[in-house]
Short mmCIF file of C-alpha atoms (C1' of nucleotides) in Angstrom, two decimals:
data_model
loop_
_atom_site.label_atom_id
_atom_site.label_comp_id
_atom_site.label_asym_id
_atom_site.label_seq_id
_atom_site.Cartn_x
_atom_site.Cartn_y
_atom_site.Cartn_z
CA MET A 1 96.09 118.36 68.95
CA ALA A 2 99.70 118.63 70.03
CA ARG A 3 102.43 116.98 71.94
CA THR A 4 102.12 118.17 75.48
CA ALA A 5 105.04 120.29 76.62
CA GLY A 6 107.22 118.60 79.17
CA SER A 7 106.02 115.12 78.29
CA ASP A 8 108.46 112.34 78.92
CA GLY A 9 107.86 108.85 77.59
CA GLU A 10 109.43 107.04 80.49
CA ARG A 11 107.47 108.95 83.01
CA THR A 12 104.24 108.49 81.14
CA GLU A 13 104.78 104.76 80.84
CA ALA A 14 105.51 104.47 84.54
CA ALA A 15 102.37 106.45 85.32
CA ILE A 16 100.31 104.18 83.08
CA ARG A 17 101.64 101.09 84.81
CA GLU A 18 101.03 102.47 88.24
CA ALA A 19 97.52 103.64 87.43
CA ALA A 20 96.72 100.33 85.76
CA VAL A 21 97.82 98.33 88.79
CA ASP A 22 95.73 100.42 91.10
CA LEU A 23 92.61 100.54 88.94
CA ILE A 24 92.69 96.89 87.94
CA ALA A 25 93.30 95.69 91.48
CA ARG A 26 90.45 97.85 92.70
CA HIS A 27 87.84 97.32 89.99
CA GLY A 28 88.97 94.33 87.98
CA TYR A 29 90.60 94.27 84.58
CA GLU A 30 87.44 93.91 82.53
CA ALA A 31 85.72 96.72 84.36
CA VAL A 32 88.56 99.19 83.87
CA THR A 33 88.29 101.07 80.57
CA MET A 34 91.16 102.54 78.64
CA ARG A 35 89.45 105.92 78.85
CA GLN A 36 89.35 105.62 82.63
CA LEU A 37 92.97 104.62 82.76
CA ALA A 38 93.99 107.44 80.42
CA ALA A 39 92.07 109.98 82.46
CA ARG A 40 93.84 108.79 85.57
CA VAL A 41 97.21 109.26 83.93
CA GLY A 42 96.22 112.59 82.40
CA VAL A 43 96.47 111.67 78.72
CA GLN A 44 94.03 110.87 75.94
CA PRO A 45 93.12 107.18 75.50
CA ALA A 46 94.98 106.90 72.20
CA ALA A 47 98.22 107.74 73.98
CA LEU A 48 98.13 104.43 75.85
CA TYR A 49 98.72 102.61 72.58
CA ARG A 50 102.11 104.17 72.21
CA TYR A 51 103.28 102.12 75.15
CA PHE A 52 101.11 99.02 75.09
CA GLN A 53 99.76 97.50 71.93
CA THR A 54 96.53 96.26 73.43
CA LYS A 55 94.76 96.28 76.72
CA GLU A 56 95.58 92.63 77.17
CA ASP A 57 99.26 93.28 76.46
CA LEU A 58 99.25 95.66 79.39
CA LEU A 59 97.70 93.08 81.70
CA PHE A 60 100.02 90.33 80.56
CA ILE A 61 103.11 92.45 81.02
CA LEU A 62 102.06 93.41 84.53
CA MET A 63 101.35 89.82 85.48
CA ARG A 64 104.47 88.40 83.90
CA GLU A 65 106.73 90.94 85.50
CA HIS A 66 105.15 90.30 88.88
CA MET A 67 105.89 86.59 88.65
CA GLU A 68 109.38 87.19 87.34
CA ALA A 69 110.08 89.59 90.19
CA LEU A 70 108.87 86.99 92.67
CA LEU A 71 111.14 84.32 91.20
CA ASP A 72 113.99 86.81 91.25
CA ALA A 73 113.33 87.76 94.84
CA TRP A 74 113.36 84.12 95.85
CA ASN A 75 116.54 83.47 93.90
CA ASN A 76 118.17 86.24 95.89
CA ALA A 77 116.70 85.16 99.22
CA ARG A 78 117.27 81.46 98.88
CA PRO A 79 119.89 80.31 101.36
CA SER A 80 122.95 78.89 99.66
CA SER A 81 123.12 76.27 102.37
CA GLY A 82 121.15 75.21 105.38
CA ASP A 83 118.66 72.48 106.03
CA ALA A 84 115.03 72.26 105.07
CA ASP A 85 113.85 74.17 108.13
CA GLU A 86 115.94 77.15 107.27
CA ARG A 87 114.99 77.07 103.63
CA LEU A 88 111.32 76.87 104.42
CA ALA A 89 111.66 79.75 106.83
CA ALA A 90 113.42 81.80 104.19
CA PHE A 91 110.76 80.92 101.65
CA VAL A 92 107.88 81.97 103.88
CA GLU A 93 109.58 85.16 104.94
CA ASN A 94 110.45 86.16 101.42
CA HIS A 95 106.99 85.29 100.18
CA ILE A 96 105.16 87.31 102.77
CA ALA A 97 107.43 90.32 102.52
CA PHE A 98 107.18 90.30 98.73
CA HIS A 99 103.41 90.04 98.62
CA ILE A 100 102.58 92.49 101.35
CA GLU A 101 104.70 95.04 99.56
CA ARG A 102 102.86 94.42 96.32
CA ARG A 103 99.33 93.88 97.43
CA ALA A 104 97.72 95.34 94.34
CA GLN A 105 99.95 93.46 91.94
CA THR A 106 99.31 90.26 93.79
CA HIS A 107 95.57 90.72 93.56
CA ILE A 108 95.89 91.13 89.83
CA SER A 109 98.21 88.18 89.54
CA ASN A 110 95.73 85.93 91.31
CA MET A 111 92.50 87.23 89.96
CA GLU A 112 92.95 88.17 86.34
CA LEU A 113 94.13 84.92 84.82
CA ARG A 114 90.72 84.51 83.23
CA SER A 115 91.20 87.50 80.98
CA LEU A 116 94.38 86.22 79.37
CA SER A 117 94.47 84.44 76.05
CA PRO A 118 95.25 80.72 76.30
CA GLU A 119 98.86 81.13 75.24
CA ARG A 120 99.48 83.88 77.70
CA LEU A 121 97.71 82.03 80.44
CA THR A 122 100.02 79.11 79.81
CA ALA A 123 103.05 81.37 80.06
CA ILE A 124 101.96 82.75 83.40
CA LEU A 125 101.04 79.33 84.76
CA ARG A 126 104.48 78.14 83.82
CA LEU A 127 106.06 80.84 85.92
CA ARG A 128 103.80 79.93 88.81
CA THR A 129 104.72 76.30 88.50
CA SER A 130 108.41 77.18 88.65
CA TYR A 131 107.83 78.99 91.89
CA GLU A 132 105.73 76.23 93.40
CA LYS A 133 108.41 73.74 92.49
CA GLU A 134 110.81 75.59 94.74
CA LEU A 135 108.55 75.06 97.72
CA ARG A 136 107.95 71.46 96.81
CA ALA A 137 111.68 70.86 96.63
CA ILE A 138 112.10 72.26 100.13
CA LEU A 139 109.29 70.11 101.44
CA ARG A 140 110.65 67.01 99.76
CA GLU A 141 114.07 67.64 101.24
CA GLY A 142 112.55 68.08 104.67
CA ALA A 143 110.49 64.93 104.31
CA GLU A 144 113.51 62.91 103.22
CA SER A 145 115.69 64.21 106.01
CA GLY A 146 112.95 63.54 108.51
CA ALA A 147 112.67 67.19 109.52
CA PHE A 148 109.10 67.37 108.19
CA ASP A 149 106.27 64.93 108.57
CA LEU A 150 104.20 65.21 105.40
CA ASP A 151 101.23 63.33 104.12
CA ASP A 152 101.47 64.67 100.59
CA ILE A 153 104.11 67.05 99.34
CA GLY A 154 102.14 68.59 96.49
CA LEU A 155 99.05 69.11 98.57
CA THR A 156 101.03 70.60 101.42
CA ALA A 157 102.83 72.96 99.08
CA MET A 158 99.55 74.27 97.69
CA ALA A 159 98.01 74.61 101.11
CA ILE A 160 100.98 76.63 102.32
CA ILE A 161 101.02 78.86 99.27
CA GLN A 162 97.32 79.56 99.52
CA MET A 163 97.64 80.31 103.19
CA ILE A 164 100.63 82.61 103.06
CA THR A 165 99.50 84.42 99.93
CA GLY A 166 96.12 84.88 101.59
CA VAL A 167 97.78 87.30 103.98
CA ILE A 168 97.18 90.09 101.47
CA VAL A 169 93.45 89.52 101.54
CA TRP A 170 92.97 90.55 105.12
CA PHE A 171 96.13 92.06 106.53
CA ARG A 172 96.74 95.75 106.90
CA PRO A 173 99.57 96.85 109.15
CA ASP A 174 98.27 98.69 112.16
CA GLU A 175 99.25 99.27 115.78
CA ARG A 176 98.27 95.78 116.73
CA LEU A 177 99.78 93.80 113.91
CA SER A 178 103.05 94.62 112.21
CA VAL A 179 104.52 93.03 109.14
CA GLU A 180 107.23 91.48 111.24
CA GLY A 181 104.76 90.11 113.76
CA VAL A 182 102.50 88.66 111.12
CA THR A 183 105.44 87.13 109.29
CA ARG A 184 106.63 85.53 112.48
CA THR A 185 103.22 84.05 113.22
CA TYR A 186 102.78 82.73 109.70
CA LEU A 187 106.20 81.18 109.93
CA SER A 188 105.36 79.56 113.21
CA MET A 189 102.13 78.15 111.84
CA THR A 190 103.83 76.90 108.70
CA MET A 191 106.47 75.09 110.71
CA ARG A 192 103.86 73.39 112.77
CA LEU A 193 101.82 72.55 109.75
CA VAL A 194 104.72 70.64 108.24
CA GLY A 195 105.46 68.98 111.52
CA ALA A 196 108.86 70.56 111.86
CA SER A 197 110.75 69.39 114.90
CA THR A 198 111.18 72.64 116.76
CA ASN A 199 110.84 73.67 120.35
CA ARG A 200 107.45 74.97 121.08
CA GLU A 201 107.39 78.37 122.65
CA THR A 202 104.55 79.47 124.81
CA HIS A 203 102.68 82.20 123.07
CA HIS A 204 100.51 84.75 124.66
CA VAL A 205 96.97 84.57 123.30
CA HIS A 206 95.70 87.72 121.66
CA ALA A 207 92.03 88.45 121.37
CA GLY A 208 90.36 88.83 118.00
CA THR A 209 91.66 91.21 115.45
CA ARG A 210 89.94 93.77 113.31
CA LEU A 211 90.03 92.11 109.94
CA ARG A 212 89.13 93.17 106.51
CA ALA A 213 87.98 90.61 103.95
CA MET B 1 57.97 87.22 68.43
CA ALA B 2 56.15 84.69 70.55
CA ARG B 3 56.25 82.78 73.74
CA THR B 4 58.12 79.61 73.06
CA ALA B 5 56.01 76.49 73.39
CA GLY B 6 56.89 74.39 76.38
CA SER B 7 58.60 77.21 78.21
CA ASP B 8 58.55 76.99 81.96
CA GLY B 9 59.57 79.90 84.14
CA GLU B 10 61.11 77.83 86.88
CA ARG B 11 63.16 75.83 84.49
CA THR B 12 64.33 78.88 82.61
CA GLU B 13 65.36 80.63 85.81
CA ALA B 14 67.29 77.59 86.97
CA ALA B 15 69.01 77.41 83.60
CA ILE B 16 69.95 81.06 83.80
CA ARG B 17 71.46 80.62 87.24
CA GLU B 18 73.39 77.57 86.23
CA ALA B 19 74.72 79.14 83.07
CA ALA B 20 75.62 82.32 84.91
CA VAL B 21 77.60 80.45 87.55
CA ASP B 22 79.52 78.55 84.94
CA LEU B 23 80.22 81.50 82.64
CA ILE B 24 81.08 83.94 85.39
CA ALA B 25 83.38 81.50 87.16
CA ARG B 26 85.10 80.77 83.88
CA HIS B 27 85.39 84.21 82.32
CA GLY B 28 84.67 86.68 85.08
CA TYR B 29 81.50 88.64 85.69
CA GLU B 30 82.49 91.74 83.76
CA ALA B 31 83.57 89.74 80.74
CA VAL B 32 80.33 87.77 80.52
CA THR B 33 77.69 89.57 78.47
CA MET B 34 73.97 89.16 78.83
CA ARG B 35 73.80 88.14 75.18
CA GLN B 36 76.31 85.40 75.85
CA LEU B 37 74.40 84.22 78.88
CA ALA B 38 71.09 84.27 77.02
CA ALA B 39 72.54 82.33 74.13
CA ARG B 40 73.81 79.73 76.55
CA VAL B 41 70.35 79.35 78.05
CA GLY B 42 68.67 79.41 74.66
CA VAL B 43 66.60 82.58 75.06
CA GLN B 44 66.85 86.15 73.79
CA PRO B 45 68.73 88.57 76.03
CA ALA B 46 65.54 90.46 76.94
CA ALA B 47 64.18 87.31 78.57
CA LEU B 48 66.81 87.47 81.29
CA TYR B 49 65.15 90.60 82.65
CA ARG B 50 62.03 88.72 83.50
CA TYR B 51 63.94 86.91 86.22
CA PHE B 52 66.67 89.33 87.25
CA GLN B 53 66.24 93.06 87.20
CA THR B 54 69.84 93.86 86.35
CA LYS B 55 73.05 92.04 85.66
CA GLU B 56 74.33 93.06 89.06
CA ASP B 57 71.18 91.74 90.74
CA LEU B 58 71.99 88.36 89.28
CA LEU B 59 75.53 88.44 90.62
CA PHE B 60 74.45 89.63 94.03
CA ILE B 61 71.79 86.96 94.37
CA LEU B 62 74.25 84.23 93.43
CA MET B 63 76.82 85.48 95.88
CA ARG B 64 74.38 86.04 98.69
CA GLU B 65 72.79 82.66 98.33
CA HIS B 66 76.18 81.01 98.30
CA MET B 67 77.12 82.59 101.60
CA GLU B 68 73.73 81.86 103.11
CA ALA B 69 74.01 78.23 102.05
CA LEU B 70 77.44 78.03 103.66
CA LEU B 71 76.16 79.46 106.92
CA ASP B 72 73.24 77.05 106.76
CA ALA B 73 75.48 74.11 106.08
CA TRP B 74 77.64 75.00 109.06
CA ASN B 75 74.59 75.47 111.27
CA ASN B 76 73.55 71.95 110.38
CA ALA B 77 77.03 70.49 110.75
CA ARG B 78 78.01 72.23 113.94
CA PRO B 79 78.27 69.73 116.77
CA SER B 80 75.79 70.43 119.53
CA SER B 81 78.45 69.48 122.01
CA GLY B 82 82.05 68.48 122.05
CA ASP B 83 85.27 70.29 122.73
CA ALA B 84 87.20 72.65 120.50
CA ASP B 85 89.04 69.88 118.72
CA GLU B 86 85.86 68.28 117.56
CA ARG B 87 84.30 71.55 116.56
CA LEU B 88 87.32 72.58 114.54
CA ALA B 89 87.36 69.22 112.83
CA ALA B 90 83.70 69.56 111.97
CA PHE B 91 84.27 73.08 110.71
CA VAL B 92 87.11 72.08 108.41
CA GLU B 93 85.29 69.04 107.11
CA ASN B 94 82.13 70.95 106.39
CA HIS B 95 84.04 73.79 104.79
CA ILE B 96 85.99 71.61 102.43
CA ALA B 97 83.06 69.45 101.44
CA PHE B 98 80.89 72.50 100.82
CA HIS B 99 83.44 74.31 98.69
CA ILE B 100 84.62 71.40 96.63
CA GLU B 101 81.04 70.68 95.72
CA ARG B 102 80.51 74.27 94.65
CA ARG B 103 83.80 75.15 93.06
CA ALA B 104 82.34 77.55 90.53
CA GLN B 105 80.19 79.36 93.04
CA THR B 106 83.11 79.67 95.39
CA HIS B 107 85.25 81.23 92.68
CA ILE B 108 82.56 83.80 92.07
CA SER B 109 82.08 84.42 95.76
CA ASN B 110 85.77 85.15 96.21
CA MET B 111 86.55 86.96 93.03
CA GLU B 112 83.64 89.15 92.10
CA LEU B 113 83.28 91.35 95.14
CA ARG B 114 84.73 94.20 93.16
CA SER B 115 81.75 94.35 90.84
CA LEU B 116 79.20 94.86 93.58
CA SER B 117 77.84 98.22 94.59
CA PRO B 118 79.05 99.44 97.98
CA GLU B 119 75.84 98.55 99.76
CA ARG B 120 75.78 95.07 98.34
CA LEU B 121 79.43 94.58 99.04
CA THR B 122 78.73 95.45 102.64
CA ALA B 123 75.92 92.93 102.79
CA ILE B 124 78.14 90.14 101.49
CA LEU B 125 81.03 91.07 103.74
CA ARG B 126 78.66 90.90 106.66
CA LEU B 127 77.77 87.34 105.82
CA ARG B 128 81.43 86.47 105.50
CA THR B 129 82.15 88.01 108.84
CA SER B 130 79.43 85.93 110.45
CA TYR B 131 81.04 82.82 109.12
CA GLU B 132 84.54 83.80 110.17
CA LYS B 133 83.24 84.55 113.63
CA GLU B 134 82.25 80.92 113.97
CA LEU B 135 85.80 79.80 113.38
CA ARG B 136 87.17 82.44 115.68
CA ALA B 137 84.83 81.28 118.42
CA ILE B 138 86.11 77.75 118.05
CA LEU B 139 89.71 78.90 118.17
CA ARG B 140 89.07 81.08 121.19
CA GLU B 141 87.44 78.21 122.99
CA GLY B 142 90.37 75.96 122.18
CA ALA B 143 92.86 78.57 123.30
CA GLU B 144 91.05 79.10 126.57
CA SER B 145 90.75 75.41 127.29
CA GLY B 146 94.41 74.91 126.44
CA ALA B 147 93.64 72.54 123.57
CA PHE B 148 95.13 74.99 121.07
CA ASP B 149 98.27 77.04 121.26
CA LEU B 150 97.60 80.25 119.37
CA ASP B 151 99.58 83.36 118.82
CA ASP B 152 96.69 85.39 117.47
CA ILE B 153 93.15 84.14 117.08
CA GLY B 154 92.03 86.48 114.32
CA LEU B 155 95.15 85.93 112.26
CA THR B 156 94.97 82.19 112.69
CA ALA B 157 91.33 82.15 111.67
CA MET B 158 92.09 84.01 108.46
CA ALA B 159 95.09 81.84 107.69
CA ILE B 160 93.00 78.72 108.09
CA ILE B 161 90.16 80.01 106.00
CA GLN B 162 92.48 81.07 103.21
CA MET B 163 94.20 77.72 103.30
CA ILE B 164 91.17 75.49 103.34
CA THR B 165 89.23 77.56 100.82
CA GLY B 166 92.28 77.48 98.60
CA VAL B 167 91.65 73.81 98.03
CA ILE B 168 89.30 74.71 95.19
CA VAL B 169 92.07 76.50 93.34
CA TRP B 170 94.17 73.46 92.72
CA PHE B 171 92.28 70.32 93.66
CA ARG B 172 90.55 68.05 91.22
CA PRO B 173 89.58 64.60 92.40
CA ASP B 174 91.51 61.93 90.55
CA GLU B 175 92.86 58.45 91.14
CA ARG B 176 95.56 59.75 93.39
CA LEU B 177 93.66 62.20 95.52
CA SER B 178 90.10 61.76 96.66
CA VAL B 179 87.90 64.28 98.41
CA GLU B 180 88.06 62.21 101.56
CA GLY B 181 91.82 61.95 101.44
CA VAL B 182 92.30 65.63 100.83
CA THR B 183 89.88 66.51 103.58
CA ARG B 184 91.74 64.26 105.97
CA THR B 185 95.07 65.84 105.12
CA TYR B 186 93.75 69.37 105.43
CA LEU B 187 92.28 68.47 108.75
CA SER B 188 95.54 67.01 109.93
CA MET B 189 97.44 70.11 108.86
CA THR B 190 94.91 72.40 110.47
CA MET B 191 95.17 70.58 113.75
CA ARG B 192 98.89 70.86 113.75
CA LEU B 193 98.74 74.48 112.77
CA VAL B 194 96.69 75.30 115.84
CA GLY B 195 98.92 73.20 118.01
CA ALA B 196 96.18 70.77 118.90
CA SER B 197 97.28 68.12 121.36
CA THR B 198 96.70 64.95 119.38
CA ASN B 199 98.64 61.79 118.81
CA ARG B 200 100.76 62.02 115.75
CA GLU B 201 100.23 59.28 113.25
CA THR B 202 102.98 58.28 110.94
CA HIS B 203 102.07 59.23 107.43
CA HIS B 204 103.48 57.73 104.33
CA VAL B 205 105.10 60.37 102.16
CA HIS B 206 103.68 60.72 98.67
CA ALA B 207 105.69 62.19 95.86
CA GLY B 208 104.56 65.31 94.03
CA THR B 209 101.15 65.57 92.61
CA ARG B 210 99.93 66.81 89.31
CA LEU B 211 98.43 70.13 90.22
CA ARG B 212 96.49 72.73 88.38
CA ALA B 213 96.78 76.35 89.33
"C1'" DT C 1 35.79 78.48 76.63
"C1'" DC C 2 37.40 82.86 77.92
"C1'" DA C 3 40.20 86.00 80.52
"C1'" DT C 4 44.26 86.65 82.66
"C1'" DT C 5 48.95 85.93 83.40
"C1'" DA C 6 53.34 84.21 82.07
"C1'" DA C 7 57.05 83.74 79.05
"C1'" DT C 8 59.03 84.64 75.16
"C1'" DA C 9 60.90 87.08 70.65
"C1'" DA C 10 62.24 91.02 67.96
"C1'" DA C 11 63.53 95.55 67.58
"C1'" DA C 12 65.50 99.27 69.31
"C1'" DC C 13 67.36 102.64 72.77
"C1'" DG C 14 71.09 105.17 74.76
"C1'" DT C 15 75.45 104.66 75.63
"C1'" DA C 16 80.08 102.89 75.60
"C1'" DC C 17 84.18 100.10 74.33
"C1'" DG C 18 89.04 99.03 72.37
"C1'" DT C 19 91.35 100.77 68.91
"C1'" DT C 20 93.05 103.32 64.59
"C1'" DC C 21 94.30 107.30 62.04
"C1'" DA C 22 95.88 111.84 60.97
"C1'" DA C 23 97.68 115.96 62.54
"C1'" DT C 24 100.29 118.81 65.58
"C1'" DT C 25 103.57 120.02 68.65
"C1'" DA C 26 107.93 119.11 71.54
"C1'" DA C 27 112.28 117.02 72.15
"C1'" DT C 28 116.42 115.22 70.40
"C1'" DT C 29 120.13 114.63 67.26
"C1'" DC C 30 123.36 116.00 63.90
"C1'" DG D 1 119.10 125.54 62.53
"C1'" DA D 2 117.04 121.71 60.19
"C1'" DA D 3 115.70 117.09 60.10
"C1'" DT D 4 114.13 113.38 62.50
"C1'" DT D 5 111.85 111.14 66.07
"C1'" DA D 6 108.90 111.09 70.01
"C1'" DA D 7 104.76 112.05 72.33
"C1'" DT D 8 100.74 113.80 72.34
"C1'" DT D 9 95.76 115.32 70.83
"C1'" DG D 10 91.30 115.02 68.57
"C1'" DA D 11 88.32 112.67 65.74
"C1'" DA D 12 86.49 108.75 64.27
"C1'" DC D 13 85.99 103.69 63.27
"C1'" DG D 14 83.69 99.38 63.91
"C1'" DT D 15 81.58 97.11 67.12
"C1'" DA D 16 79.28 96.05 71.36
"C1'" DC D 17 76.94 96.59 75.89
"C1'" DG D 18 73.00 96.56 79.47
"C1'" DT D 19 68.58 97.44 79.09
"C1'" DT D 20 63.67 98.86 77.58
"C1'" DT D 21 59.63 98.43 74.87
"C1'" DT D 22 56.20 96.23 72.23
"C1'" DA D 23 53.96 92.45 70.38
"C1'" DT D 24 52.90 87.68 70.24
"C1'" DT D 25 52.13 83.36 71.68
"C1'" DA D 26 51.48 79.69 75.43
"C1'" DA D 27 49.90 78.30 79.84
"C1'" DT D 28 46.87 78.56 83.60
"C1'" DG D 29 42.77 79.26 86.22
"C1'" DA D 30 37.94 80.02 86.73
#
DNA sequence: TCATTAATAAAACGTACGTTCAATTAATTC
DNA sequence: GAATTAATTGAACGTACGTTTTATTAATGA
């Protein structure tokens, strides 16, 4: 029993986080054991507790930081001016780019709410609500200016979020579909969905795609 | 140790299934223990094994039957004739009705794939693919007839499925939003999304809605 | 009514979990 | 160089899991 030579707390913590994201996204939080996680990092299970007090702490921190990063990313991407069309476009683009880049984290963020304590669940839901409010504000602005034709702002916001987040479920960049291409198509569909007054371009129809569930 | 008076195999099995759906949807498959499930049903844990060989068997059966029921429901709802517009409308309506009625099962179906063995996962994914193919066929037909204006059939199919399935994440019928109303709005959005050539009705804009994540 | 089958309880098996504690070494600071 | 702190290991704690086995009763069918 000894401190391993060359060990570095920061590096070990980063390795724990990375391994946790991968294992939890792949197997599910409850199915991933601390022993499994430790083995993946290359430490004994007890070492994990030097960095995270409990297993749930680890999950919560990962989920909270993911949501905070998303809010941050949107704060940075949000146009300082421009009408609802432009804001919606920026929102969709930022959202898709952010989530495709963090597929594993997004899976965790969407799927592991059930394992959080009530207080922590509330905290995460609050962050989500903040983010959703941003989209609703854009939609409301568009509806009021007449740029969008909406039946129900809240419902439309949720439908859009579910749709654009759902990109991570099936999309893998390949020769046929690039991130840019997929983003463009999602943007086009979103604009239509909200009834945005844009010129309609003629698109070439592509045959089915090889999709993964 | 005795057989409980009044016990009835069919009833016990149904109770197990029902309790499993509720507990698993609420807490997650891995977090739900057989002891917990048995207590909920009112039997000892060993009794569960009379009906389901393993915990995973139970999960697989629930998930498989859910998918099979969905395919069945669509087989029964599919118009025997009609153009792409009508078929897509029928698809969306059936999909939303089916999933709202089975919120818990749908949660399980979408979230517990990770706990299945590879072979079983393959079996479920196959059923999913069958269902998605139905939507893709409708979209292809619409694209070919010119009724829809699609950039990419496969992508559009997945976007639609993610969006309309996502209704179960946030929607709870209340005074403001009814199942019928929500279905109508989703249908309207879907039609726009695919660029369907329909008359646009003027919708009254509703303010935000109280949503649950 | 009797034999068979079904349905259950109780006990236990074999294994595993999240976590704590104590000790040992390495790294850092003064 | 010595003291302090950090980072790890190894062992163990307290509890729990999915599952099997055996025995007992109830229900069903002939």
